[in-house]
Short mmCIF file of C-alpha atoms and ligand atoms in Angstrom, two decimals:
data_model
loop_
_atom_site.label_atom_id
_atom_site.label_comp_id
_atom_site.label_asym_id
_atom_site.label_seq_id
_atom_site.Cartn_x
_atom_site.Cartn_y
_atom_site.Cartn_z
CA MET A 1 -18.49 4.96 13.47
CA ARG A 2 -18.99 6.99 10.18
CA ILE A 3 -15.86 5.92 7.52
CA LEU A 4 -15.12 6.91 4.40
CA LEU A 5 -12.90 4.96 2.19
CA THR A 6 -11.38 6.92 -0.66
CA GLY A 7 -9.61 5.13 -3.91
CA ALA A 8 -12.55 2.53 -3.40
CA ASP A 9 -12.23 1.09 -7.28
CA GLY A 10 -8.73 0.45 -6.70
CA GLN A 11 -6.84 -2.98 -5.42
CA LEU A 12 -6.47 -1.98 -2.07
CA GLY A 13 -10.15 -0.28 -1.75
CA SER A 14 -11.63 -3.42 -3.53
CA CYS A 15 -9.74 -5.59 -1.14
CA PHE A 16 -10.96 -3.33 2.13
CA LYS A 17 -15.21 -3.72 0.12
CA LYS A 18 -14.85 -7.61 -0.07
CA GLU A 19 -13.22 -8.04 3.28
CA SER A 20 -15.69 -6.18 5.18
CA LEU A 21 -18.30 -8.09 4.07
CA LEU A 22 -16.48 -11.39 4.52
CA LEU A 23 -15.88 -10.44 8.10
CA ASN A 24 -19.28 -9.26 8.37
CA GLN A 25 -18.08 -5.66 9.94
CA SER A 26 -21.07 -3.51 11.06
CA LEU A 27 -19.02 -0.26 10.11
CA LEU A 28 -20.99 2.43 8.17
CA ILE A 29 -18.44 2.60 5.15
CA ASP A 30 -18.77 4.96 2.47
CA TYR A 31 -16.83 3.94 -0.60
CA VAL A 32 -15.95 6.50 -2.84
CA GLY A 33 -13.82 5.78 -6.22
CA ARG A 34 -12.47 8.69 -8.76
CA LYS A 35 -15.47 9.20 -10.37
CA ASP A 36 -17.30 9.85 -6.88
CA LEU A 37 -14.58 12.03 -5.43
CA ASP A 38 -10.99 13.35 -7.41
CA ILE A 39 -9.10 14.03 -3.86
CA SER A 40 -6.84 16.29 -6.01
CA SER A 41 -9.29 18.82 -6.46
CA ARG A 42 -9.66 20.98 -3.01
CA GLU A 43 -12.72 22.24 -4.49
CA SER A 44 -14.12 18.87 -4.96
CA VAL A 45 -13.15 18.02 -1.64
CA GLU A 46 -14.53 20.99 0.03
CA SER A 47 -17.99 20.57 -1.86
CA PHE A 48 -18.31 16.54 -1.12
CA PHE A 49 -17.76 17.34 3.00
CA ARG A 50 -19.89 19.91 3.10
CA ASP A 51 -22.98 18.29 4.27
CA LYS A 52 -21.46 15.40 5.66
CA VAL A 53 -19.35 13.95 8.97
CA TYR A 54 -17.41 11.24 9.16
CA ASP A 55 -15.23 9.65 12.32
CA CYS A 56 -12.76 8.64 9.94
CA ILE A 57 -11.29 8.81 6.63
CA ILE A 58 -8.89 6.17 5.26
CA ASN A 59 -7.04 6.87 1.78
CA ALA A 60 -6.48 4.28 -0.84
CA ALA A 61 -6.48 6.69 -3.39
CA ALA A 62 -3.10 7.28 -4.97
CA TYR A 63 -1.36 7.88 -8.17
CA THR A 64 0.61 4.60 -7.95
CA LYS A 65 2.05 4.62 -12.03
CA VAL A 66 5.73 4.34 -10.61
CA ASP A 67 7.39 4.76 -14.36
CA LEU A 68 5.01 7.18 -15.99
CA ALA A 69 5.37 9.27 -12.54
CA GLU A 70 9.05 10.12 -13.94
CA GLU A 71 7.13 11.88 -16.65
CA GLU A 72 3.97 12.73 -15.20
CA LYS A 73 5.38 14.31 -12.12
CA ASP A 74 2.87 17.23 -11.70
CA ILE A 75 0.10 14.57 -11.80
CA ALA A 76 1.69 12.57 -9.34
CA PHE A 77 2.23 15.50 -6.91
CA LYS A 78 -1.22 16.51 -6.99
CA VAL A 79 -2.46 13.49 -6.01
CA ASN A 80 -0.22 12.11 -3.85
CA SER A 81 0.52 14.56 -2.19
CA ASP A 82 -1.85 17.97 -2.43
CA GLY A 83 -4.98 15.08 -2.86
CA VAL A 84 -3.75 14.35 0.72
CA LEU A 85 -3.42 17.60 2.40
CA ASN A 86 -6.93 18.13 0.78
CA LEU A 87 -8.47 15.08 2.96
CA ALA A 88 -6.49 15.89 5.92
CA LEU A 89 -7.58 19.18 6.19
CA ALA A 90 -11.02 17.61 5.93
CA ALA A 91 -10.33 15.20 8.63
CA GLU A 92 -9.09 17.96 10.73
CA LYS A 93 -11.89 19.81 10.56
CA MET A 94 -14.27 17.06 11.65
CA ASN A 95 -11.77 15.84 14.47
CA ALA A 96 -11.52 12.46 12.58
CA LEU A 97 -9.24 10.17 12.40
CA PHE A 98 -7.00 10.05 8.81
CA ILE A 99 -5.56 6.41 8.03
CA HIS A 100 -2.97 7.29 4.79
CA ILE A 101 -1.42 4.68 2.94
CA SER A 102 2.33 5.10 1.90
CA THR A 103 5.09 3.18 0.66
CA ASP A 104 8.63 1.86 1.47
CA PHE A 105 10.04 3.87 -1.98
CA VAL A 106 10.46 6.67 0.13
CA PHE A 107 13.77 4.60 1.29
CA ASP A 108 16.67 4.69 -0.98
CA GLY A 109 17.63 1.29 -0.16
CA ARG A 110 20.82 1.72 0.69
CA LYS A 111 20.74 0.05 4.02
CA THR A 112 21.08 -3.77 4.38
CA ILE A 113 18.59 -4.10 7.94
CA PRO A 114 15.00 -3.17 7.65
CA TYR A 115 13.76 -0.02 7.69
CA LYS A 116 12.92 1.49 10.73
CA GLU A 117 10.02 4.69 11.00
CA MET A 118 12.09 6.86 11.88
CA ASP A 119 15.10 6.11 9.83
CA ILE A 120 16.00 9.05 6.96
CA THR A 121 13.88 9.05 3.72
CA ASN A 122 15.63 9.75 0.33
CA PRO A 123 13.14 8.54 -2.64
CA LEU A 124 14.90 7.59 -5.62
CA SER A 125 11.82 8.09 -7.87
CA VAL A 126 9.49 10.82 -8.57
CA TYR A 127 6.46 8.58 -7.12
CA GLY A 128 8.39 8.35 -4.03
CA LYS A 129 9.13 11.66 -3.63
CA SER A 130 5.22 12.57 -4.26
CA LYS A 131 4.45 9.91 -1.40
CA LEU A 132 6.67 11.20 1.12
CA SER A 133 5.28 14.85 0.38
CA GLY A 134 1.99 12.69 1.65
CA GLU A 135 2.94 11.54 4.50
CA LYS A 136 4.53 15.15 5.73
CA VAL A 137 1.33 17.16 4.54
CA ALA A 138 -0.99 14.36 6.62
CA LEU A 139 1.60 14.27 9.69
CA GLU A 140 1.61 18.14 9.72
CA ASN A 141 -2.34 18.97 9.21
CA CYS A 142 -4.38 16.85 10.99
CA SER A 143 -3.88 15.88 14.77
CA LYS A 144 -5.32 12.30 14.55
CA VAL A 145 -2.95 10.85 12.04
CA ILE A 146 -1.57 7.14 10.92
CA VAL A 147 0.58 6.75 8.32
CA LEU A 148 0.61 3.19 7.33
CA ARG A 149 3.87 2.50 4.82
CA THR A 150 3.59 -0.55 3.68
CA SER A 151 5.27 -2.38 0.39
CA TRP A 152 4.90 -5.25 -2.44
CA LEU A 153 1.10 -5.11 -2.12
CA TYR A 154 -0.32 -7.63 -3.93
CA SER A 155 -3.70 -9.53 -3.96
CA PHE A 156 -6.28 -10.72 -6.34
CA GLU A 157 -7.98 -7.34 -6.87
CA GLY A 158 -6.47 -4.79 -9.11
CA ASN A 159 -3.41 -4.82 -10.97
CA ASN A 160 -0.40 -6.15 -8.71
CA PHE A 161 2.52 -8.77 -9.26
CA LEU A 162 0.84 -12.25 -7.97
CA LYS A 163 -1.66 -11.59 -10.74
CA THR A 164 0.99 -10.46 -13.77
CA ILE A 165 2.96 -13.24 -12.71
CA GLN A 166 0.41 -15.99 -12.87
CA ARG A 167 -0.96 -14.48 -16.21
CA ILE A 168 2.53 -14.14 -17.91
CA GLY A 169 3.58 -18.25 -16.30
CA ILE A 170 0.54 -19.76 -17.92
CA GLU A 171 1.52 -17.72 -21.24
CA ASN A 172 5.33 -18.55 -21.36
CA GLU A 173 7.69 -21.62 -20.67
CA SER A 174 10.18 -19.13 -18.67
CA ILE A 175 9.95 -15.87 -17.36
CA ARG A 176 12.79 -13.50 -15.94
CA VAL A 177 12.59 -11.79 -12.50
CA ILE A 178 14.77 -9.21 -10.51
CA SER A 179 16.83 -10.84 -8.16
CA ASP A 180 18.50 -8.13 -6.57
CA GLN A 181 16.14 -6.24 -5.26
CA ILE A 182 14.84 -7.04 -2.02
CA GLY A 183 11.54 -6.16 0.31
CA THR A 184 8.56 -7.58 1.67
CA PRO A 185 5.47 -8.70 0.16
CA THR A 186 1.91 -7.55 1.82
CA ASN A 187 -1.51 -9.51 1.21
CA ALA A 188 -3.61 -6.43 0.96
CA ASN A 189 -6.08 -8.60 2.82
CA LYS A 190 -3.85 -8.47 5.62
CA LEU A 191 -3.71 -4.66 5.87
CA VAL A 192 -7.32 -4.49 5.37
CA ASN A 193 -6.98 -6.35 8.47
CA PHE A 194 -4.59 -4.39 10.21
CA ILE A 195 -6.79 -0.81 9.12
CA PHE A 196 -9.88 -2.73 10.79
CA HIS A 197 -7.82 -3.33 13.94
CA LEU A 198 -6.78 0.29 13.87
CA LEU A 199 -10.70 0.98 13.85
CA SER A 200 -11.28 -1.15 16.88
CA LEU A 201 -9.40 1.38 19.02
CA LYS A 202 -10.04 4.60 20.40
CA PHE A 203 -7.59 7.71 19.56
CA ASP A 204 -7.90 10.77 21.13
CA LYS A 205 -4.88 12.23 19.58
CA ILE A 206 -2.07 10.15 17.35
CA ASN A 207 0.65 11.57 14.79
CA GLU A 208 2.43 8.48 13.88
CA ILE A 209 3.97 6.28 10.83
CA TYR A 210 3.77 3.04 11.56
CA ASN A 211 5.52 0.06 8.99
CA PHE A 212 2.91 -2.56 7.91
CA SER A 213 3.91 -5.66 5.45
CA ASP A 214 4.10 -9.44 5.90
CA GLY A 215 6.85 -11.00 7.33
CA GLY A 216 10.38 -11.95 6.39
CA GLU A 217 12.04 -10.41 3.45
CA CYS A 218 12.84 -11.97 -0.29
CA SER A 219 13.66 -10.85 -3.57
CA TRP A 220 11.01 -10.05 -6.71
CA TYR A 221 12.37 -13.71 -7.87
CA ASP A 222 11.66 -15.48 -4.84
CA PHE A 223 8.57 -13.83 -4.77
CA ALA A 224 7.75 -15.08 -8.40
CA SER A 225 8.87 -18.74 -7.83
CA SER A 226 6.53 -19.27 -4.71
CA ILE A 227 4.07 -17.78 -6.97
CA ILE A 228 4.37 -20.18 -9.65
CA GLU A 229 4.63 -22.95 -7.32
CA PHE A 230 1.64 -22.54 -5.02
CA SER A 231 -0.48 -21.74 -8.33
CA ASN A 232 0.94 -25.42 -9.72
CA ILE A 233 1.93 -23.55 -12.93
CA VAL A 234 4.77 -25.13 -15.37
CA CYS A 235 6.87 -22.27 -16.12
CA LYS A 236 10.76 -21.75 -15.23
CA VAL A 237 11.69 -18.67 -13.56
CA VAL A 238 15.05 -17.16 -14.45
CA PRO A 239 17.14 -14.82 -11.82
CA ILE A 240 18.05 -11.34 -13.58
CA LYS A 241 20.16 -8.36 -12.03
CA SER A 242 18.06 -5.00 -12.26
CA GLU A 243 20.14 -3.69 -15.05
CA GLU A 244 19.01 -6.60 -17.40
CA TYR A 245 15.37 -4.96 -17.24
CA PRO A 246 15.90 -1.04 -17.49
CA GLN A 247 12.83 0.84 -15.69
CA LYS A 248 11.92 4.52 -16.34
CA ALA A 249 12.11 4.61 -12.22
CA GLU A 250 15.13 4.21 -10.22
CA ARG A 251 13.66 1.44 -7.17
CA PRO A 252 15.48 0.98 -4.12
CA LYS A 253 17.59 -2.48 -3.64
CA TYR A 254 16.41 -3.00 -0.34
CA SER A 255 13.40 -1.70 1.42
CA VAL A 256 12.45 -4.65 3.74
CA LEU A 257 10.24 -2.39 6.56
CA ASP A 258 10.84 -3.44 10.43
CA LYS A 259 7.58 -3.93 12.00
CA THR A 260 8.82 -3.72 16.00
CA LYS A 261 7.23 -0.96 16.57
CA LEU A 262 3.47 -2.07 15.18
CA LEU A 263 4.03 -5.09 17.24
CA ASN A 264 4.75 -3.50 20.35
CA ASP A 265 2.22 -1.24 20.36
CA PHE A 266 -0.60 -3.41 18.85
CA ASP A 267 -1.91 -7.02 19.59
CA PHE A 268 -1.89 -7.85 16.05
CA SER A 269 0.19 -10.92 14.49
CA ILE A 270 2.34 -10.98 11.61
CA GLU A 271 2.86 -13.88 9.42
CA ASP A 272 5.89 -14.84 7.32
CA TRP A 273 5.25 -13.63 3.59
CA LYS A 274 5.14 -17.10 2.16
CA GLU A 275 2.87 -19.00 4.23
CA VAL A 276 0.55 -15.74 3.77
CA LEU A 277 1.12 -15.80 -0.33
CA LYS A 278 0.39 -20.21 0.23
CA LYS A 279 -2.68 -18.96 1.93
CA GLU A 280 -4.23 -16.21 -0.43
CA ILE A 281 -3.92 -18.56 -3.53
CA LYS A 282 -5.41 -21.43 -2.16
CA ARG A 283 -8.47 -19.48 -0.93
CA ASN A 284 -8.90 -17.56 -4.08
CA LEU A 285 -8.94 -21.33 -5.63
CA ASN A 286 -12.39 -22.23 -2.98
N1 NAP B 301 0.75 -1.21 -4.97
C1 NAP B 301 1.64 -1.52 -4.53
O1 NAP B 301 2.56 -2.33 -4.52
C2 NAP B 301 2.17 -0.45 -3.44
C3 NAP B 301 3.21 -0.46 -2.41
C4 NAP B 301 3.27 0.11 -1.35
C5 NAP B 301 2.59 1.12 -1.22
N2 NAP B 301 1.38 1.30 -2.20
C6 NAP B 301 0.79 2.19 -1.81
O2 NAP B 301 -1.10 1.75 -1.34
C7 NAP B 301 -2.06 2.19 -1.69
C8 NAP B 301 -2.87 1.68 -2.35
O3 NAP B 301 -2.07 1.07 -3.52
P1 NAP B 301 -3.24 0.12 -4.33
O4 NAP B 301 -2.24 -1.01 -5.02
O5 NAP B 301 -4.44 0.11 -4.43
O6 NAP B 301 -3.24 1.27 -5.65
P2 NAP B 301 -4.21 1.33 -7.34
O7 NAP B 301 -4.88 -0.04 -7.25
O8 NAP B 301 -3.38 1.89 -7.89
O9 NAP B 301 -5.36 2.24 -6.51
C9 NAP B 301 -5.37 3.71 -6.26
C10 NAP B 301 -6.83 4.04 -6.70
O10 NAP B 301 -6.80 5.42 -6.48
C11 NAP B 301 -8.00 6.14 -7.33
N3 NAP B 301 -7.14 7.41 -7.83
C12 NAP B 301 -5.91 8.37 -8.26
N4 NAP B 301 -6.21 9.41 -8.68
C13 NAP B 301 -7.43 9.90 -7.78
C14 NAP B 301 -7.47 11.17 -7.84
N5 NAP B 301 -7.31 11.89 -7.76
N6 NAP B 301 -8.81 10.88 -7.07
C15 NAP B 301 -9.37 10.07 -6.62
N7 NAP B 301 -8.97 8.33 -6.54
C16 NAP B 301 -7.87 8.68 -7.40
C17 NAP B 301 -6.81 5.55 -9.16
O11 NAP B 301 -8.11 5.49 -10.16
P3 NAP B 301 -7.87 5.20 -11.27
O12 NAP B 301 -7.44 3.76 -11.37
O13 NAP B 301 -8.80 5.82 -12.08
O14 NAP B 301 -6.75 6.04 -11.36
C18 NAP B 301 -7.37 3.80 -7.92
O15 NAP B 301 -8.43 3.25 -8.20
C19 NAP B 301 -1.43 3.80 -2.20
O16 NAP B 301 -1.31 5.00 -1.31
C20 NAP B 301 -0.18 3.29 -3.04
O17 NAP B 301 0.76 4.12 -2.92
C21 NAP B 301 1.33 0.52 -2.69
#
């Protein structure tokens, strides 16, 4: 099976490379970063695929600067929607499976129980709107496509909340973290493992969205408190309201993803976010 992974230098892409080595996967994976393939350029994408054939394209490339996207709407859409269309068309041409990663930010957060895949979307931010548009073009332009919606992705690769909290926790006696936004952290390596599971299956035709995150739910404050505790950092974590930490882009107040569909359709188990976090921090220390 020949696989192409885009966005290879980002957080998820880097985890993919590392996990693939650890799991000793015998898959043929080509890893391409932005410098090798700019997904937003139709020309570059067409010329890239002119002499290559893949059985699967995994798109981990995205414009992910949530606040800056409010000012850079065109760029966000160019990457997160036009770029996805370019890859979906290439996958369709090759009859390849297209696995595309999306986000909990497609929801407005007005629900109080976990979001199912078919719940009404209503993104609050430009980033969320551009990602929703990407989901639509993927599903409409490819006959073998899986959109994986995930949330609060963290790992020891790239930039993410875990690494930020560890850094500022070491530098400060106390840190203030938002306690009125509820979601679920996702260890990027767990997502990689789920994608490997998908790669072990055969799909003749598929056109589905699946939610993927670790289990349970928490606030950013709870998440930060556990990071500090499991990392043995001495730092007080102070809960604050969203209004006390103004950000350019509005975030959903509640964006927990319901994983029932995934658990029903696949032989894959999901562990509680706290246990996963504890193990991930321990694994990084060893
Ligand atoms: N991080 C989260 O909390 C989170 C939550 C939910 C969903 N997601 C989704 O999960 C996926 C992976 O996220 P991540 O955390 O790995 O993001 P990331 O670390 O920002 O990685 C994204 C990668 O895409 C690259 N990229 C940007 N524009 C590109 C283009 N035009 N062509 C090719 N590559 C381009 C970036 O390169 P540059 O660095 O050079 O720009 C970066 O290496 C994304 O689809 C994201 O929307 C993330």
